Amino acid sequence: MAQNMGWGAVGEGWKKGPWTAEEDRLLMEYVKLHGEGRWNNVARLVGLKRNGKSCRLRWVNYLRPDLKRGQITPHEESIILELHARWGNRWSTIARSLPGRTDNEIKNYWRTHFKKQGKPSSITLEKSSAHVLRRQQLQQQQQRHQQDQIDMNVIMSFMLNDEGEYNVPILNQSVQEISYPSGGVLEEQGLLHSMVSGYSSMPEASTEDMAIWDGGLWNLDDRYHQWS
DNA sequence: AATCTTTGCAACCGCATTGAA
DNA sequence: ATTCAATGCGGTTGCAAAGAT
């Protein structure tokens, strides 16, 4: 591969460093006119002195309109922990399960909050335990509220990734038991149904809550093994 | 108030992968 | 089948802001 030092020929005097508001405007103008992709054309078409790689990164990590701003929520944090325990540093894969969050953002968050610790903080463990407890409550509730109505399309859209595969790996597995630190043991068979039904009866559960994220925390044991 | 340390995050780098010619 | 540009990804760096001393 010839001189792939960051898309675009070497020595063309590409600008580096922090982006200015004007550069952002030019890049957004490019995307508006030509769509995403063909990033090497940005310089030629809108006069931005940035290489394609830099343009793509800026768009993906900062300018994309669908990005979710603000702090990572505790719920998102538990998802990150869960997915990282399962997939490791596959940040882009993890990011696909967190709408509006970028791989860079998740990577930074992980490094900042968990990397040094080597193991989850007591606060995080408390959260995880609380989450597990809540999940068990949901399991019980779902038995009492089987008649609840639920929008399956919303749920499924959150659970499917771009390739049309489930974001919840356990759904691809056969019956399997999972043990939680709190001592509870759940059978995964029929988990999807229990997730849906259970959440539908949780008054404080948002659509997002329902959608995503009780699929998480199914393998806390794995995480503890990794961190120990 | 000044200085040092830590934290958070944007951006860069290099390698891997993909897809068109 | 091969080449190479375009793109994606994960690791790393640099710097500004916040917090501690």
Short mmCIF file of C-alpha atoms (C1' of nucleotides) in Angstrom, two decimals:
data_model
loop_
_atom_site.label_atom_id
_atom_site.label_comp_id
_atom_site.label_asym_id
_atom_site.label_seq_id
_atom_site.Cartn_x
_atom_site.Cartn_y
_atom_site.Cartn_z
CA MET A 1 0.00 0.00 0.00
CA ALA A 2 1.52 3.20 -1.10
CA GLN A 3 2.13 5.77 1.56
CA ASN A 4 -0.98 5.25 3.53
CA MET A 5 -0.09 7.85 6.08
CA GLY A 6 -3.62 8.83 6.78
CA TRP A 7 -5.46 9.02 3.49
CA GLY A 8 -4.28 11.37 0.84
CA ALA A 9 -0.79 11.74 -0.47
CA VAL A 10 2.05 12.50 1.85
CA GLY A 11 3.33 16.01 1.98
CA GLU A 12 0.25 17.84 0.84
CA GLY A 13 0.29 20.11 3.85
CA TRP A 14 -2.78 18.80 5.60
CA LYS A 15 -3.80 20.71 8.65
CA LYS A 16 -3.75 18.88 11.96
CA GLY A 17 -4.92 19.53 15.47
CA PRO A 18 -8.18 20.85 16.84
CA TRP A 19 -10.94 21.68 14.40
CA THR A 20 -12.29 25.19 14.07
CA ALA A 21 -15.95 26.11 13.73
CA GLU A 22 -15.35 27.07 10.13
CA GLU A 23 -13.81 23.69 9.34
CA ASP A 24 -16.78 21.99 10.95
CA ARG A 25 -19.10 24.08 8.83
CA LEU A 26 -17.27 23.12 5.65
CA LEU A 27 -17.34 19.46 6.54
CA MET A 28 -21.05 19.55 7.31
CA GLU A 29 -21.61 21.35 4.05
CA TYR A 30 -19.76 18.58 2.24
CA VAL A 31 -21.85 15.86 3.88
CA LYS A 32 -25.01 17.76 3.16
CA LEU A 33 -24.14 17.99 -0.51
CA HIS A 34 -22.44 14.67 -1.12
CA GLY A 35 -23.33 12.42 1.76
CA GLU A 36 -20.99 10.42 3.94
CA GLY A 37 -18.03 8.68 2.39
CA ARG A 38 -15.48 9.61 -0.24
CA TRP A 39 -13.74 11.58 2.45
CA ASN A 40 -10.70 12.22 0.32
CA ASN A 41 -12.87 14.43 -1.85
CA VAL A 42 -13.61 16.83 0.96
CA ALA A 43 -10.50 18.92 0.43
CA ARG A 44 -11.10 19.23 -3.29
CA LEU A 45 -14.83 19.89 -3.13
CA VAL A 46 -15.17 22.29 -0.23
CA GLY A 47 -11.61 23.49 0.21
CA LEU A 48 -10.96 21.98 3.60
CA LYS A 49 -7.25 21.44 4.30
CA ARG A 50 -7.83 18.18 6.11
CA ASN A 51 -7.11 14.69 4.88
CA GLY A 52 -9.89 12.19 4.43
CA LYS A 53 -9.08 10.24 7.50
CA SER A 54 -9.29 13.30 9.69
CA CYS A 55 -12.58 14.34 8.08
CA ARG A 56 -14.18 10.97 8.64
CA LEU A 57 -13.07 10.92 12.26
CA ARG A 58 -14.41 14.39 12.90
CA TRP A 59 -17.74 13.51 11.34
CA VAL A 60 -18.13 10.17 13.06
CA ASN A 61 -17.04 11.30 16.50
CA TYR A 62 -18.35 14.82 16.68
CA LEU A 63 -20.52 16.18 13.89
CA ARG A 64 -22.93 13.35 13.16
CA PRO A 65 -26.42 14.62 13.96
CA ASP A 66 -27.50 11.41 15.64
CA LEU A 67 -24.86 11.58 18.34
CA LYS A 68 -26.08 11.56 21.88
CA ARG A 69 -24.49 14.30 23.93
CA GLY A 70 -23.85 14.36 27.61
CA GLN A 71 -22.62 11.99 30.23
CA ILE A 72 -22.75 8.25 29.96
CA THR A 73 -25.71 7.17 32.04
CA PRO A 74 -25.44 4.48 34.72
CA HIS A 75 -27.48 2.29 32.47
CA GLU A 76 -25.13 2.78 29.58
CA GLU A 77 -22.24 2.18 31.91
CA SER A 78 -23.59 -1.19 32.89
CA ILE A 79 -23.99 -2.03 29.24
CA ILE A 80 -20.45 -1.03 28.49
CA LEU A 81 -19.19 -3.16 31.33
CA GLU A 82 -21.24 -6.06 30.23
CA LEU A 83 -20.30 -5.93 26.60
CA HIS A 84 -16.66 -5.33 27.36
CA ALA A 85 -16.65 -8.36 29.59
CA ARG A 86 -17.95 -10.36 26.70
CA TRP A 87 -16.16 -8.85 23.75
CA GLY A 88 -13.10 -7.15 25.14
CA ASN A 89 -11.77 -4.04 23.45
CA ARG A 90 -14.03 -4.29 20.44
CA TRP A 91 -15.18 -0.76 20.85
CA SER A 92 -16.95 -0.37 17.56
CA THR A 93 -18.93 -3.52 18.26
CA ILE A 94 -19.88 -2.22 21.67
CA ALA A 95 -20.75 1.16 20.21
CA ARG A 96 -23.22 -0.42 17.81
CA SER A 97 -25.23 -1.48 20.80
CA LEU A 98 -25.30 2.03 22.24
CA PRO A 99 -27.17 4.28 19.84
CA GLY A 100 -25.69 7.76 19.67
CA ARG A 101 -22.40 6.79 21.29
CA THR A 102 -19.16 6.45 19.38
CA ASP A 103 -16.46 3.84 19.73
CA ASN A 104 -14.04 6.59 20.68
CA GLU A 105 -16.32 7.85 23.40
CA ILE A 106 -16.82 4.41 24.85
CA LYS A 107 -13.13 3.65 24.65
CA ASN A 108 -12.30 6.87 26.46
CA TYR A 109 -14.92 6.22 29.07
CA TRP A 110 -13.64 2.76 29.72
CA ARG A 111 -10.05 3.91 30.01
CA THR A 112 -10.97 6.74 32.31
CA HIS A 113 -13.23 4.83 34.63
CA PHE A 114 -12.15 1.23 34.62
CA LYS A 115 -8.78 0.61 33.05
CA LYS A 116 -6.67 1.70 35.99
CA GLN A 117 -8.82 -0.03 38.51
CA GLY A 118 -8.40 -3.41 36.94
CA LYS A 119 -11.68 -4.29 38.50
CA PRO A 120 -14.98 -2.52 38.87
CA SER A 121 -15.39 0.01 41.63
CA SER A 122 -17.54 -0.83 44.59
CA ILE A 123 -20.03 1.65 43.25
CA THR A 124 -20.11 -0.16 39.95
CA LEU A 125 -20.55 -3.48 41.68
CA GLU A 126 -23.38 -2.03 43.69
CA LYS A 127 -24.99 -0.84 40.53
CA SER A 128 -24.54 -4.21 38.91
CA SER A 129 -26.02 -5.98 41.87
CA ALA A 130 -28.96 -3.63 41.89
CA HIS A 131 -29.41 -4.24 38.22
CA VAL A 132 -29.42 -7.97 38.69
CA LEU A 133 -31.90 -7.67 41.51
CA ARG A 134 -34.12 -5.58 39.34
CA ARG A 135 -33.88 -8.11 36.58
CA GLN A 136 -35.00 -10.86 38.88
CA GLN A 137 -37.94 -8.75 39.93
CA LEU A 138 -38.80 -8.31 36.31
CA GLN A 139 -38.75 -12.04 35.80
CA GLN A 140 -41.30 -12.39 38.52
CA GLN A 141 -43.41 -9.53 37.25
CA GLN A 142 -43.56 -10.91 33.77
CA GLN A 143 -45.37 -13.93 35.04
CA ARG A 144 -48.06 -11.70 36.45
CA HIS A 145 -48.43 -9.47 33.45
CA GLN A 146 -48.40 -11.71 30.45
CA GLN A 147 -51.24 -9.77 28.88
CA ASP A 148 -49.33 -6.54 28.64
CA GLN A 149 -49.14 -4.98 25.25
CA ILE A 150 -45.73 -4.18 23.85
CA ASP A 151 -44.38 -2.73 20.66
CA MET A 152 -42.23 -5.56 19.43
CA ASN A 153 -40.89 -3.57 16.54
CA VAL A 154 -39.20 -1.12 18.85
CA ILE A 155 -37.69 -3.86 20.90
CA MET A 156 -36.44 -5.83 17.97
CA SER A 157 -34.97 -2.79 16.29
CA PHE A 158 -32.80 -2.21 19.32
CA MET A 159 -31.80 -5.81 19.57
CA LEU A 160 -30.69 -6.24 16.01
CA ASN A 161 -27.40 -4.94 14.79
CA ASP A 162 -26.60 -3.71 11.33
CA GLU A 163 -26.15 -7.23 10.06
CA GLY A 164 -29.52 -8.22 11.32
CA GLU A 165 -28.03 -10.28 14.11
CA TYR A 166 -29.15 -10.15 17.68
CA ASN A 167 -27.20 -7.87 19.93
CA VAL A 168 -27.90 -10.27 22.72
CA PRO A 169 -25.57 -13.20 22.16
CA ILE A 170 -27.39 -15.47 24.52
CA LEU A 171 -30.26 -15.59 22.13
CA ASN A 172 -28.05 -17.53 19.79
CA GLN A 173 -27.26 -20.07 22.38
CA SER A 174 -29.15 -23.06 23.54
CA VAL A 175 -30.48 -23.34 27.05
CA GLN A 176 -27.87 -22.33 29.50
CA GLU A 177 -27.80 -21.36 33.11
CA ILE A 178 -26.29 -18.20 34.40
CA SER A 179 -25.29 -17.58 37.96
CA TYR A 180 -25.19 -14.14 39.43
CA PRO A 181 -23.09 -12.89 42.32
CA SER A 182 -26.22 -12.37 44.32
CA GLY A 183 -26.79 -16.09 44.11
CA GLY A 184 -29.74 -16.12 41.78
CA VAL A 185 -29.82 -18.56 38.93
CA LEU A 186 -31.86 -17.93 35.86
CA GLU A 187 -32.60 -20.04 32.92
CA GLU A 188 -32.13 -18.25 29.69
CA GLN A 189 -34.69 -20.15 27.76
CA GLY A 190 -37.43 -17.74 26.83
CA LEU A 191 -35.38 -14.79 27.97
CA LEU A 192 -36.47 -12.49 25.20
CA HIS A 193 -40.06 -12.95 26.11
CA SER A 194 -39.39 -12.37 29.74
CA MET A 195 -37.42 -9.23 28.99
CA VAL A 196 -40.20 -7.81 26.93
CA SER A 197 -43.02 -8.73 29.21
CA GLY A 198 -41.17 -7.79 32.32
CA TYR A 199 -40.18 -4.38 31.17
CA SER A 200 -43.56 -3.59 29.82
CA SER A 201 -44.82 -3.55 33.34
CA MET A 202 -42.07 -1.45 34.84
CA PRO A 203 -43.52 2.00 35.35
CA GLU A 204 -40.17 3.77 35.43
CA ALA A 205 -38.63 1.92 32.55
CA SER A 206 -38.15 4.08 29.48
CA THR A 207 -38.36 2.68 26.01
CA GLU A 208 -34.60 2.82 25.86
CA ASP A 209 -34.29 1.01 29.13
CA MET A 210 -36.56 -1.67 27.92
CA ALA A 211 -35.03 -1.97 24.63
CA ILE A 212 -31.58 -2.41 25.34
CA TRP A 213 -30.62 -3.25 28.30
CA ASP A 214 -31.72 -5.88 30.23
CA GLY A 215 -30.07 -8.10 27.77
CA GLY A 216 -26.96 -7.12 29.64
CA LEU A 217 -25.51 -8.58 32.77
CA TRP A 218 -26.06 -12.13 31.80
CA ASN A 219 -22.49 -13.11 32.37
CA LEU A 220 -21.21 -11.29 35.35
CA ASP A 221 -19.27 -14.37 36.25
CA ASP A 222 -17.16 -13.93 33.16
CA ARG A 223 -16.37 -10.42 34.14
CA TYR A 224 -15.31 -11.37 37.60
CA HIS A 225 -13.05 -14.02 36.20
CA GLN A 226 -11.50 -11.51 33.90
CA TRP A 227 -10.90 -8.97 36.60
CA SER A 228 -9.70 -11.32 39.24
"C1'" DA B 1 -2.70 32.84 44.49
"C1'" DA B 2 0.46 29.80 42.45
"C1'" DT B 3 1.89 25.39 41.26
"C1'" DC B 4 1.41 20.57 40.60
"C1'" DT B 5 -1.37 16.52 39.54
"C1'" DT B 6 -5.19 14.18 37.67
"C1'" DT B 7 -8.90 13.62 34.57
"C1'" DG B 8 -11.49 13.69 30.31
"C1'" DC B 9 -11.60 13.84 25.67
"C1'" DA B 10 -10.45 15.15 20.84
"C1'" DA B 11 -7.49 13.83 17.49
"C1'" DC B 12 -3.67 11.30 15.46
"C1'" DC B 13 -1.17 7.05 14.06
"C1'" DG B 14 -0.50 2.69 12.11
"C1'" DC B 15 -2.37 -1.63 10.89
"C1'" DA B 16 -6.22 -4.46 9.04
"C1'" DT B 17 -9.94 -5.08 6.02
"C1'" DT B 18 -12.79 -4.27 2.05
"C1'" DG B 19 -13.97 -3.64 -2.58
"C1'" DA B 20 -13.33 -1.99 -7.17
"C1'" DA B 21 -10.48 -2.04 -11.20
"C1'" DA C 1 -5.41 -13.36 -8.69
"C1'" DT C 2 -3.39 -9.05 -7.80
"C1'" DT C 3 -3.07 -4.29 -6.74
"C1'" DC C 4 -4.20 -0.31 -4.39
"C1'" DA C 5 -7.31 3.37 -2.73
"C1'" DA C 6 -10.78 3.88 0.63
"C1'" DT C 7 -12.40 2.84 4.91
"C1'" DG C 8 -12.64 0.93 9.66
"C1'" DC C 9 -10.65 0.01 13.98
"C1'" DG C 10 -7.99 0.05 18.28
"C1'" DG C 11 -4.09 2.07 20.66
"C1'" DT C 12 -1.90 6.16 21.92
"C1'" DT C 13 -0.87 11.00 22.55
"C1'" DG C 14 -1.42 15.81 23.71
"C1'" DC C 15 -3.71 19.33 25.85
"C1'" DA C 16 -7.15 21.96 28.42
"C1'" DA C 17 -9.89 22.00 32.51
"C1'" DA C 18 -10.62 20.69 37.12
"C1'" DG C 19 -9.05 19.48 41.50
"C1'" DA C 20 -5.57 19.08 45.10
"C1'" DT C 21 -1.82 20.88 47.71
#
